[in-house]
CSV table of C-alpha atoms in Angstrom, one decimal:
chain,number,residue,atom,x,y,z
A,1,MET,CA,0.0,0.1,0.1
A,2,SER,CA,1.4,3.5,-1.0
A,3,VAL,CA,0.6,5.8,1.7
A,4,GLN,CA,0.2,9.5,0.9
A,5,ASN,CA,1.3,12.5,3.0
A,6,LYS,CA,-0.6,13.0,6.4
A,7,LEU,CA,-3.8,15.0,5.7
A,8,SER,CA,-4.3,18.4,6.9
A,9,SER,CA,-7.2,17.8,9.5
A,10,LEU,CA,-8.9,21.1,8.9
A,11,VAL,CA,-9.0,20.4,5.1
A,12,LEU,CA,-10.3,16.9,5.5
A,13,LYS,CA,-12.9,17.8,8.0
A,14,LEU,CA,-14.2,20.3,5.6
A,15,ILE,CA,-14.3,17.8,2.7
A,16,LEU,CA,-16.0,14.9,4.6
A,17,LEU,CA,-18.5,16.8,6.7
A,18,LYS,CA,-20.0,18.1,3.5
A,19,LYS,CA,-21.0,14.6,2.7
A,20,SER,CA,-24.2,13.6,4.2
A,21,ASP,CA,-23.3,9.7,3.7
A,22,LYS,CA,-20.4,10.1,5.8
A,23,LYS,CA,-22.3,11.6,8.7
A,24,GLU,CA,-24.7,8.5,8.3
A,25,GLN,CA,-21.7,6.0,8.4
A,26,LEU,CA,-20.3,7.8,11.4
A,27,ILE,CA,-23.4,7.6,13.4
A,28,ARG,CA,-23.6,3.9,12.5
A,29,ILE,CA,-20.1,3.3,13.5
A,30,LYS,CA,-20.2,5.0,16.8
A,31,LYS,CA,-23.2,2.9,17.6
A,32,VAL,CA,-21.3,-0.2,16.6
A,33,HIS,CA,-18.5,0.8,18.8
A,34,GLU,CA,-20.8,1.3,21.8
A,35,LYS,CA,-21.9,-2.5,21.6
A,36,LEU,CA,-18.4,-3.7,21.2
A,37,ASN,CA,-16.8,-1.8,24.1
A,38,LYS,CA,-18.9,-4.0,26.5
A,39,VAL,CA,-17.2,-7.3,25.2
A,40,SER,CA,-13.6,-8.6,24.8
A,41,PRO,CA,-12.4,-11.6,23.2
A,42,VAL,CA,-11.2,-13.2,26.1
A,43,ASP,CA,-11.1,-12.5,30.0
A,44,TYR,CA,-7.5,-11.3,30.1
A,45,ASP,CA,-5.2,-9.2,28.3
A,46,CYS,CA,-4.3,-11.3,25.0
A,47,GLY,CA,-1.5,-8.8,24.4
A,48,GLU,CA,0.3,-10.0,27.2
A,49,LEU,CA,0.8,-13.5,25.2
A,50,CYS,CA,2.6,-11.9,22.3
A,51,GLU,CA,3.8,-8.6,23.7
A,52,GLN,CA,1.3,-6.7,21.7
A,53,ILE,CA,2.6,-7.9,18.2
A,54,CYS,CA,-0.5,-6.7,16.5
A,55,CYS,CA,0.4,-2.9,17.6
A,56,THR,CA,4.3,-3.2,17.5
A,57,TYR,CA,5.0,-5.3,14.6
A,58,LYS,CA,6.7,-2.5,12.5
A,59,GLU,CA,8.8,-1.5,15.7
A,60,GLU,CA,10.0,-5.1,16.1
A,61,ASN,CA,10.5,-5.8,12.3
A,62,PRO,CA,11.8,-2.5,11.1
A,63,LYS,CA,12.7,-3.7,7.7
A,64,GLU,CA,9.5,-5.0,7.0
A,65,SER,CA,6.8,-3.0,5.4
A,66,GLU,CA,4.4,-0.5,7.4
A,67,LEU,CA,1.6,-2.8,8.8
A,68,VAL,CA,-1.6,-0.9,8.7
A,69,LEU,CA,-5.3,-1.3,8.8
A,70,TYR,CA,-7.5,0.3,6.3
A,71,LEU,CA,-10.6,2.1,7.9
A,72,LEU,CA,-14.1,1.5,6.8
A,73,PRO,CA,-15.9,4.3,4.9
A,74,GLY,CA,-16.9,7.1,7.5
A,75,GLU,CA,-14.5,5.6,10.1
A,76,GLU,CA,-11.8,8.4,9.1
A,77,LEU,CA,-13.7,11.0,10.7
A,78,LEU,CA,-13.0,9.6,14.1
A,79,TYR,CA,-9.3,10.4,13.6
A,80,VAL,CA,-9.4,13.9,12.1
A,81,ASP,CA,-8.5,15.8,15.3
A,82,SER,CA,-7.2,13.0,17.2
A,83,PRO,CA,-3.9,13.4,19.0
A,84,ASP,CA,-3.5,9.8,19.4
A,85,TYR,CA,-3.6,8.7,15.6
A,86,GLU,CA,-2.2,10.1,12.4
A,87,LEU,CA,-4.7,9.9,9.5
A,88,TYR,CA,-3.3,9.2,6.2
A,89,HIS,CA,-4.9,8.4,2.6
A,90,PHE,CA,-3.8,6.1,-0.2
A,91,GLU,CA,-5.0,5.3,-3.6
A,92,THR,CA,-7.2,2.5,-3.9
A,93,TYR,CA,-7.1,-0.2,-6.7
A,94,GLU,CA,-10.2,-2.2,-8.1
A,95,ASP,CA,-8.4,-5.5,-7.2
A,96,LYS,CA,-7.9,-4.9,-3.6
A,97,TYR,CA,-10.8,-2.5,-2.9
A,98,PRO,CA,-14.6,-1.9,-4.4
A,99,SER,CA,-14.7,0.4,-7.2
A,100,SER,CA,-17.5,2.1,-5.4
A,101,TRP,CA,-14.9,3.3,-3.1
A,102,GLY,CA,-13.8,5.7,-5.6
A,103,ASP,CA,-10.1,6.5,-5.7
A,104,ARG,CA,-9.3,7.2,-2.0
A,105,GLY,CA,-9.1,4.9,1.0
A,106,TYR,CA,-7.8,5.8,4.6
A,107,ILE,CA,-5.7,4.5,7.2
A,108,ALA,CA,-5.3,5.7,10.9
A,109,LYS,CA,-1.7,5.1,12.6
A,110,CYS,CA,-1.5,5.0,16.2
A,111,VAL,CA,1.3,7.6,17.3
A,112,ASN,CA,2.5,5.6,20.4
A,113,PRO,CA,2.1,1.7,20.1
A,114,PRO,CA,1.1,-0.2,22.0
A,115,LYS,CA,-0.4,2.7,24.3
A,116,CYS,CA,-3.1,3.3,21.7
A,117,ASN,CA,-6.3,5.1,22.5
A,118,ARG,CA,-8.6,2.1,22.4
A,119,SER,CA,-11.6,3.9,22.7
A,120,ILE,CA,-11.6,4.9,18.9
A,121,ARG,CA,-9.4,2.0,17.5
A,122,PRO,CA,-10.3,0.8,14.1
A,123,MET,CA,-13.1,-1.7,13.6
A,124,GLN,CA,-10.6,-4.4,12.4
A,125,CYS,CA,-8.8,-4.0,15.5
A,126,ARG,CA,-11.8,-4.3,17.7
A,127,THR,CA,-13.0,-7.5,15.8
A,128,TYR,CA,-9.8,-9.4,15.5
A,129,PRO,CA,-9.1,-12.3,15.3
A,130,LEU,CA,-12.7,-12.5,13.6
A,131,ARG,CA,-13.3,-11.4,10.1
A,132,PRO,CA,-16.6,-11.1,8.5
A,133,HIS,CA,-17.2,-13.5,5.4
A,134,LEU,CA,-20.2,-13.8,3.0
A,135,ASP,CA,-20.9,-17.3,1.8
A,136,LYS,CA,-22.0,-18.1,-1.8
A,137,ASN,CA,-25.6,-17.4,-0.7
A,138,GLY,CA,-24.9,-13.9,0.7
A,139,LYS,CA,-25.1,-15.1,4.3
A,140,LEU,CA,-22.9,-13.3,6.8
A,141,HIS,CA,-20.4,-15.7,8.8
A,142,LEU,CA,-17.5,-14.9,11.1
A,143,ILE,CA,-14.2,-16.8,10.3
A,144,ILE,CA,-10.6,-16.8,11.4
A,145,ASP,CA,-8.5,-16.2,8.4
A,146,ASP,CA,-4.7,-15.3,9.0
A,147,SER,CA,-3.3,-15.9,5.6
A,148,LYS,CA,-2.5,-12.3,5.2
A,149,THR,CA,-1.1,-11.8,8.8
A,150,PRO,CA,2.7,-11.5,8.9
A,151,TYR,CA,2.9,-12.5,12.5
A,152,THR,CA,1.4,-15.3,14.7
A,153,CYS,CA,-1.4,-14.6,17.1
A,154,PRO,CA,-1.5,-16.9,20.0
A,155,LEU,CA,-5.3,-16.7,20.1
A,156,ILE,CA,-5.4,-18.5,16.5
A,157,ARG,CA,-2.2,-20.4,16.9
A,158,ASP,CA,-3.5,-22.2,20.2
A,159,HIS,CA,-7.4,-22.3,19.1
A,160,VAL,CA,-8.4,-20.2,22.0
A,161,LYS,CA,-12.1,-20.3,22.7
A,162,LEU,CA,-13.4,-16.8,22.3
A,163,ASN,CA,-15.9,-15.5,24.7
A,164,ASP,CA,-19.6,-16.1,23.3
A,165,ASP,CA,-20.5,-12.4,24.0
A,166,PHE,CA,-17.7,-11.3,21.9
A,167,ILE,CA,-18.6,-13.5,18.9
A,168,LYS,CA,-22.3,-12.4,19.2
A,169,ALA,CA,-21.6,-8.7,19.5
A,170,THR,CA,-19.2,-9.0,16.6
A,171,TYR,CA,-21.5,-10.8,14.3
A,172,GLU,CA,-24.2,-8.0,15.1
A,173,ALA,CA,-21.9,-5.5,14.4
A,174,TRP,CA,-20.7,-6.5,11.0
A,175,LYS,CA,-24.5,-7.3,10.3
A,176,GLU,CA,-25.2,-3.7,11.0
A,177,LEU,CA,-22.3,-2.2,9.2
A,178,LEU,CA,-23.5,-4.3,6.1
A,179,GLU,CA,-26.3,-1.9,5.9
A,180,ASP,CA,-23.7,0.4,4.3
A,181,SER,CA,-23.4,-0.4,0.5
A,182,LEU,CA,-19.7,0.3,0.5
A,183,VAL,CA,-19.2,-2.1,3.4
A,184,TYR,CA,-21.1,-4.8,1.5
A,185,ASP,CA,-19.2,-4.3,-1.5
A,186,LEU,CA,-16.0,-4.8,0.3
A,187,LEU,CA,-17.1,-8.0,2.0
A,188,VAL,CA,-18.3,-9.4,-1.3
A,189,LEU,CA,-14.9,-8.7,-2.9
A,190,GLU,CA,-13.0,-10.0,-0.1
A,191,SER,CA,-15.0,-13.0,0.2
A,192,LYS,CA,-14.7,-13.8,-3.5
A,193,LYS,CA,-11.1,-13.8,-3.2
A,194,ARG,CA,-11.0,-16.4,-0.5
A,195,TYR,CA,-13.1,-18.6,-3.0
A,196,ASP,CA,-10.9,-17.8,-6.0
A,197,GLU,CA,-7.6,-18.1,-4.2
A,198,LYS,CA,-8.9,-21.3,-2.2
A,199,ILE,CA,-7.8,-19.8,1.0
A,200,GLU,CA,-8.4,-22.0,4.0
A,201,TYR,CA,-10.2,-20.6,7.0
A,202,GLU,CA,-12.2,-21.7,10.0
A,203,THR,CA,-15.7,-20.8,10.3
A,204,ILE,CA,-16.6,-19.5,13.9
A,205,LEU,CA,-20.4,-18.6,13.3
């Protein structure tokens, strides 16, 4: 991913807030965050098992490419004025992102990992190690797919049982996010790639 220069928060805010769909997306995302704030994958700090590798991978492996999580449409508004995250944009490509996304996507980079502001961490961070997946009939599932992850997550490696309330809340969260056509387009694309590339994954729900 080719990350561009950090965006001016004022310019970005003016651009984004003019779009009514962005406001609707942000409302939906905040609602989902509230639900996910009440649950956790396990009853302890799983970061202690791996020294927060998902937050510190770049620092531990300086020769590797930057490990970043793209934001869902609308999430970027959470980071415009945040002192804890830097907001960047990147050019999207049709083979990796839906054409409906246009030519720009966003990432948020924690400025002091692993001491990140967890209250506004990205959706992909909140619901890890679960990923949303649509089967060939369009039904939503939660899966574990670490095929693109450059590090080993102990929760996946050791087949740790995740909390039931976390699984349920994560499913409901993605179900609600799918009401956004841009998120739906993304999951269709990612799910199709798994089928096309015959990527193995474990279905959790």
